[in-house]
Amino acid sequence: KGVAIRQIAEQLHKTRQQGKKTVIVGGPAIVHTGSGPHLCHLIREGYVDLLLAGNALATHDIEQSMYGTSLGVHLDRGDVVAAGPEHPLRAINRIRRAGGIAAAIESGLLTSGVMYECVKNDVEFLLAGSIRDDGPLPEVVTDALDAQRQMRTLLGGASFCLMIATTLHSIAVGNLLPDWVKVVCVDSNPSTVMKLADRG
């Protein structure tokens, strides 16, 4: 693992040094595993140019910021808080009442997290929805064909793509990338990697 991680870090550094475009395709496990602060650091340091995700990553990232939980669980203690499973929906509703993610940041309602760092550091993001989404958040593109069109446009000029723990979004983005873009897929499910490889 150490060798692979060093190679990914070197690629991120090299891509930034060359002024090329790095794309992160992320799933909610980034938040569930406590890795959100690491992604926030990469965004702040200029290693991320585009974030492609779904409603879940943004929702649980915002839940973590507002309530200190992910799916109602305190990550540092592993315990479910009273009414914790309501936290994702409460987070969505608070953002909707505020008028969206950027408006929530401007008003001081949202003060940390991945989505916060994207807005504050002018990192483009696209949240592509699915039929199972809670809410969803106002920024989520719920029309799959429209989301695909937008992804295709945003991926222009991509040089390196790091896909983290999201089968559907990784495969969707993999289908849109030209074969010369370097791709790294990190997933606990080996079938995600195999499906991406099968698509060339």
mmCIF file of C-alpha atoms in Angstrom:
data_model
loop_
_atom_site.group_PDB
_atom_site.id
_atom_site.type_symbol
_atom_site.label_atom_id
_atom_site.label_comp_id
_atom_site.label_asym_id
_atom_site.label_seq_id
_atom_site.Cartn_x
_atom_site.Cartn_y
_atom_site.Cartn_z
ATOM 1 C CA LYS A 1 0.000 0.000 0.000
ATOM 2 C CA GLY A 2 2.810 2.373 0.888
ATOM 3 C CA VAL A 3 4.288 2.149 -2.606
ATOM 4 C CA ALA A 4 0.897 2.759 -4.241
ATOM 5 C CA ILE A 5 0.154 5.732 -1.977
ATOM 6 C CA ARG A 6 3.548 7.297 -2.731
ATOM 7 C CA GLN A 7 2.925 6.881 -6.470
ATOM 8 C CA ILE A 8 -0.489 8.564 -6.176
ATOM 9 C CA ALA A 9 1.017 11.412 -4.142
ATOM 10 C CA GLU A 10 3.771 11.865 -6.719
ATOM 11 C CA GLN A 11 1.194 11.939 -9.527
ATOM 12 C CA LEU A 12 -0.917 14.548 -7.686
ATOM 13 C CA HIS A 13 2.190 16.684 -7.133
ATOM 14 C CA LYS A 14 3.407 16.291 -10.711
ATOM 15 C CA THR A 15 -0.032 17.164 -12.157
ATOM 16 C CA ARG A 16 -0.227 20.319 -10.042
ATOM 17 C CA GLN A 17 3.359 21.330 -10.898
ATOM 18 C CA GLN A 18 2.587 21.001 -14.602
ATOM 19 C CA GLY A 19 -0.574 23.086 -14.252
ATOM 20 C CA LYS A 20 -2.718 20.193 -15.424
ATOM 21 C CA LYS A 21 -6.163 19.131 -14.199
ATOM 22 C CA THR A 22 -6.812 16.633 -11.381
ATOM 23 C CA VAL A 23 -10.295 15.209 -10.928
ATOM 24 C CA ILE A 24 -11.566 13.533 -7.770
ATOM 25 C CA VAL A 25 -14.555 11.209 -8.109
ATOM 26 C CA GLY A 26 -15.732 10.602 -4.562
ATOM 27 C CA GLY A 27 -18.261 8.569 -2.624
ATOM 28 C CA PRO A 28 -19.644 8.994 0.895
ATOM 29 C CA ALA A 29 -17.142 6.508 2.346
ATOM 30 C CA ILE A 30 -14.675 9.405 2.264
ATOM 31 C CA VAL A 31 -16.737 10.928 5.075
ATOM 32 C CA HIS A 32 -17.763 7.646 6.776
ATOM 33 C CA THR A 33 -14.102 6.619 7.209
ATOM 34 C CA GLY A 34 -13.001 9.983 8.607
ATOM 35 C CA SER A 35 -11.027 10.861 5.475
ATOM 36 C CA GLY A 36 -12.890 14.115 4.788
ATOM 37 C CA PRO A 37 -10.207 16.321 6.414
ATOM 38 C CA HIS A 38 -7.561 14.776 4.141
ATOM 39 C CA LEU A 39 -9.570 15.638 1.026
ATOM 40 C CA CYS A 40 -10.166 19.131 2.443
ATOM 41 C CA HIS A 41 -6.391 19.538 2.802
ATOM 42 C CA LEU A 42 -5.808 18.479 -0.821
ATOM 43 C CA ILE A 43 -8.427 21.002 -1.987
ATOM 44 C CA ARG A 44 -6.916 23.842 0.075
ATOM 45 C CA GLU A 45 -3.422 23.058 -1.215
ATOM 46 C CA GLY A 46 -4.537 23.212 -4.856
ATOM 47 C CA TYR A 47 -4.324 19.510 -5.714
ATOM 48 C CA VAL A 48 -7.979 19.221 -6.787
ATOM 49 C CA ASP A 49 -9.447 21.012 -9.819
ATOM 50 C CA LEU A 50 -12.790 19.223 -10.100
ATOM 51 C CA LEU A 51 -14.934 17.123 -7.756
ATOM 52 C CA LEU A 52 -17.508 14.745 -9.207
ATOM 53 C CA ALA A 53 -19.801 13.045 -6.708
ATOM 54 C CA GLY A 54 -23.385 12.354 -5.773
ATOM 55 C CA ASN A 55 -25.851 13.587 -3.207
ATOM 56 C CA ALA A 56 -24.463 11.217 -0.550
ATOM 57 C CA LEU A 57 -20.909 12.587 -0.348
ATOM 58 C CA ALA A 58 -22.160 16.160 -0.061
ATOM 59 C CA THR A 59 -24.948 15.278 2.379
ATOM 60 C CA HIS A 60 -22.777 13.339 4.814
ATOM 61 C CA ASP A 61 -19.971 15.882 4.517
ATOM 62 C CA ILE A 62 -22.435 18.633 5.475
ATOM 63 C CA GLU A 63 -23.923 16.428 8.218
ATOM 64 C CA GLN A 64 -20.401 15.936 9.607
ATOM 65 C CA SER A 65 -19.856 19.693 9.635
ATOM 66 C CA MET A 66 -23.191 20.531 11.259
ATOM 67 C CA TYR A 67 -23.703 17.630 13.671
ATOM 68 C CA GLY A 68 -20.335 15.922 14.016
ATOM 69 C CA THR A 69 -21.816 12.655 12.708
ATOM 70 C CA SER A 70 -21.932 10.593 9.542
ATOM 71 C CA LEU A 71 -25.193 8.654 9.117
ATOM 72 C CA GLY A 72 -25.841 9.609 12.729
ATOM 73 C CA VAL A 73 -22.627 7.985 14.001
ATOM 74 C CA HIS A 74 -19.861 9.848 15.851
ATOM 75 C CA LEU A 75 -16.782 8.781 13.895
ATOM 76 C CA ASP A 76 -14.387 9.260 16.821
ATOM 77 C CA ARG A 77 -16.459 7.088 19.209
ATOM 78 C CA GLY A 78 -18.416 4.793 16.876
ATOM 79 C CA ASP A 79 -21.697 5.318 18.722
ATOM 80 C CA VAL A 80 -25.049 6.261 17.222
ATOM 81 C CA VAL A 81 -26.444 9.413 18.803
ATOM 82 C CA ALA A 82 -30.102 9.827 19.767
ATOM 83 C CA ALA A 83 -32.072 10.683 16.609
ATOM 84 C CA GLY A 84 -28.759 10.480 14.734
ATOM 85 C CA PRO A 85 -30.236 8.817 11.647
ATOM 86 C CA GLU A 86 -32.258 12.033 11.179
ATOM 87 C CA HIS A 87 -29.081 14.093 10.849
ATOM 88 C CA PRO A 88 -28.612 13.634 7.062
ATOM 89 C CA LEU A 89 -32.182 14.784 6.378
ATOM 90 C CA ARG A 90 -31.892 17.659 8.825
ATOM 91 C CA ALA A 91 -28.651 18.740 7.127
ATOM 92 C CA ILE A 92 -30.314 18.634 3.696
ATOM 93 C CA ASN A 93 -33.300 20.634 4.944
ATOM 94 C CA ARG A 94 -31.073 23.287 6.532
ATOM 95 C CA ILE A 95 -29.156 23.699 3.262
ATOM 96 C CA ARG A 96 -32.403 23.857 1.269
ATOM 97 C CA ARG A 97 -33.806 26.545 3.588
ATOM 98 C CA ALA A 98 -30.573 28.521 3.209
ATOM 99 C CA GLY A 99 -30.899 28.436 -0.594
ATOM 100 C CA GLY A 100 -28.078 26.029 -1.378
ATOM 101 C CA ILE A 101 -24.535 25.162 -0.345
ATOM 102 C CA ALA A 102 -22.912 28.456 -1.358
ATOM 103 C CA ALA A 103 -25.676 30.465 0.323
ATOM 104 C CA ALA A 104 -25.273 28.395 3.502
ATOM 105 C CA ILE A 105 -21.545 29.172 3.517
ATOM 106 C CA GLU A 106 -22.147 32.864 2.898
ATOM 107 C CA SER A 107 -24.626 33.040 5.795
ATOM 108 C CA GLY A 108 -22.239 31.234 8.158
ATOM 109 C CA LEU A 109 -24.432 28.132 8.452
ATOM 110 C CA LEU A 110 -21.838 25.842 6.830
ATOM 111 C CA THR A 111 -18.320 26.458 8.112
ATOM 112 C CA SER A 112 -16.234 23.391 7.226
ATOM 113 C CA GLY A 113 -15.988 20.253 5.131
ATOM 114 C CA VAL A 114 -15.327 19.157 1.569
ATOM 115 C CA MET A 115 -18.141 21.170 -0.002
ATOM 116 C CA TYR A 116 -17.140 24.227 2.039
ATOM 117 C CA GLU A 117 -13.551 23.957 0.787
ATOM 118 C CA CYS A 118 -14.693 23.522 -2.823
ATOM 119 C CA VAL A 119 -16.729 26.732 -2.673
ATOM 120 C CA LYS A 120 -14.082 28.704 -0.764
ATOM 121 C CA ASN A 121 -11.264 27.593 -3.094
ATOM 122 C CA ASP A 122 -13.203 27.926 -6.370
ATOM 123 C CA VAL A 123 -13.025 24.208 -7.107
ATOM 124 C CA GLU A 124 -15.737 23.195 -9.552
ATOM 125 C CA PHE A 125 -18.025 20.370 -8.505
ATOM 126 C CA LEU A 126 -20.898 18.438 -9.971
ATOM 127 C CA LEU A 127 -23.273 16.380 -7.856
ATOM 128 C CA ALA A 128 -25.074 13.827 -10.026
ATOM 129 C CA GLY A 129 -28.195 12.355 -8.462
ATOM 130 C CA SER A 130 -29.920 8.989 -8.446
ATOM 131 C CA ILE A 131 -33.469 7.836 -7.771
ATOM 132 C CA ARG A 132 -32.574 6.671 -4.238
ATOM 133 C CA ASP A 133 -31.246 10.034 -3.023
ATOM 134 C CA ASP A 134 -32.505 11.632 0.173
ATOM 135 C CA GLY A 135 -33.614 15.207 -0.431
ATOM 136 C CA PRO A 136 -31.663 15.778 -2.572
ATOM 137 C CA LEU A 137 -29.537 18.876 -1.983
ATOM 138 C CA PRO A 138 -30.445 21.812 -4.263
ATOM 139 C CA GLU A 139 -27.216 21.534 -6.284
ATOM 140 C CA VAL A 140 -27.792 17.898 -7.231
ATOM 141 C CA VAL A 141 -28.481 17.399 -10.951
ATOM 142 C CA THR A 142 -31.337 14.907 -10.949
ATOM 143 C CA ASP A 143 -31.580 14.444 -14.727
ATOM 144 C CA ALA A 144 -29.057 11.690 -15.534
ATOM 145 C CA LEU A 145 -28.587 12.760 -19.162
ATOM 146 C CA ASP A 146 -28.058 16.390 -18.144
ATOM 147 C CA ALA A 147 -25.570 15.300 -15.467
ATOM 148 C CA GLN A 148 -23.681 13.227 -18.041
ATOM 149 C CA ARG A 149 -23.566 16.179 -20.469
ATOM 150 C CA GLN A 150 -22.213 18.445 -17.739
ATOM 151 C CA MET A 151 -19.641 15.852 -16.645
ATOM 152 C CA ARG A 152 -18.426 15.465 -20.225
ATOM 153 C CA THR A 153 -17.884 19.237 -20.462
ATOM 154 C CA LEU A 154 -16.217 19.555 -17.059
ATOM 155 C CA LEU A 155 -13.839 16.650 -17.756
ATOM 156 C CA GLY A 156 -12.302 18.483 -20.696
ATOM 157 C CA GLY A 157 -8.555 18.824 -20.159
ATOM 158 C CA ALA A 158 -8.422 16.284 -17.327
ATOM 159 C CA SER A 159 -4.977 14.765 -16.872
ATOM 160 C CA PHE A 160 -5.311 12.662 -13.707
ATOM 161 C CA CYS A 161 -8.435 11.140 -12.140
ATOM 162 C CA LEU A 162 -8.558 9.682 -8.636
ATOM 163 C CA MET A 163 -11.721 7.625 -8.051
ATOM 164 C CA ILE A 164 -12.516 6.891 -4.408
ATOM 165 C CA ALA A 165 -15.204 4.497 -3.170
ATOM 166 C CA THR A 166 -18.061 5.082 -5.571
ATOM 167 C CA THR A 167 -18.880 2.336 -8.062
ATOM 168 C CA LEU A 168 -21.558 4.111 -10.105
ATOM 169 C CA HIS A 169 -19.829 7.473 -10.362
ATOM 170 C CA SER A 170 -16.431 5.904 -11.074
ATOM 171 C CA ILE A 171 -17.818 3.840 -13.950
ATOM 172 C CA ALA A 172 -19.817 6.804 -15.259
ATOM 173 C CA VAL A 173 -16.721 9.006 -15.320
ATOM 174 C CA GLY A 174 -14.568 6.178 -16.682
ATOM 175 C CA ASN A 175 -16.937 5.919 -19.644
ATOM 176 C CA LEU A 176 -16.409 9.616 -20.415
ATOM 177 C CA LEU A 177 -12.629 9.877 -20.078
ATOM 178 C CA PRO A 178 -10.257 9.532 -23.022
ATOM 179 C CA ASP A 179 -7.864 6.594 -22.679
ATOM 180 C CA TRP A 180 -4.791 8.785 -22.160
ATOM 181 C CA VAL A 181 -6.049 10.159 -18.813
ATOM 182 C CA LYS A 182 -4.275 8.447 -15.924
ATOM 183 C CA VAL A 183 -6.837 6.856 -13.586
ATOM 184 C CA VAL A 184 -6.445 5.476 -10.070
ATOM 185 C CA CYS A 185 -9.410 3.676 -8.496
ATOM 186 C CA VAL A 186 -9.520 3.101 -4.735
ATOM 187 C CA ASP A 187 -12.398 0.863 -3.689
ATOM 188 C CA SER A 188 -13.083 -1.947 -1.211
ATOM 189 C CA ASN A 189 -15.099 -3.671 -3.932
ATOM 190 C CA PRO A 190 -12.791 -5.271 -6.537
ATOM 191 C CA SER A 191 -15.620 -5.457 -9.074
ATOM 192 C CA THR A 192 -15.465 -1.646 -9.401
ATOM 193 C CA VAL A 193 -11.865 -1.855 -10.587
ATOM 194 C CA MET A 194 -12.659 -4.793 -12.883
ATOM 195 C CA LYS A 195 -15.614 -2.997 -14.449
ATOM 196 C CA LEU A 196 -13.468 0.067 -15.077
ATOM 197 C CA ALA A 197 -10.706 -2.066 -16.591
ATOM 198 C CA ASP A 198 -13.222 -3.822 -18.842
ATOM 199 C CA ARG A 199 -14.103 -0.412 -20.291
ATOM 200 C CA GLY A 200 -10.484 0.145 -21.290
#
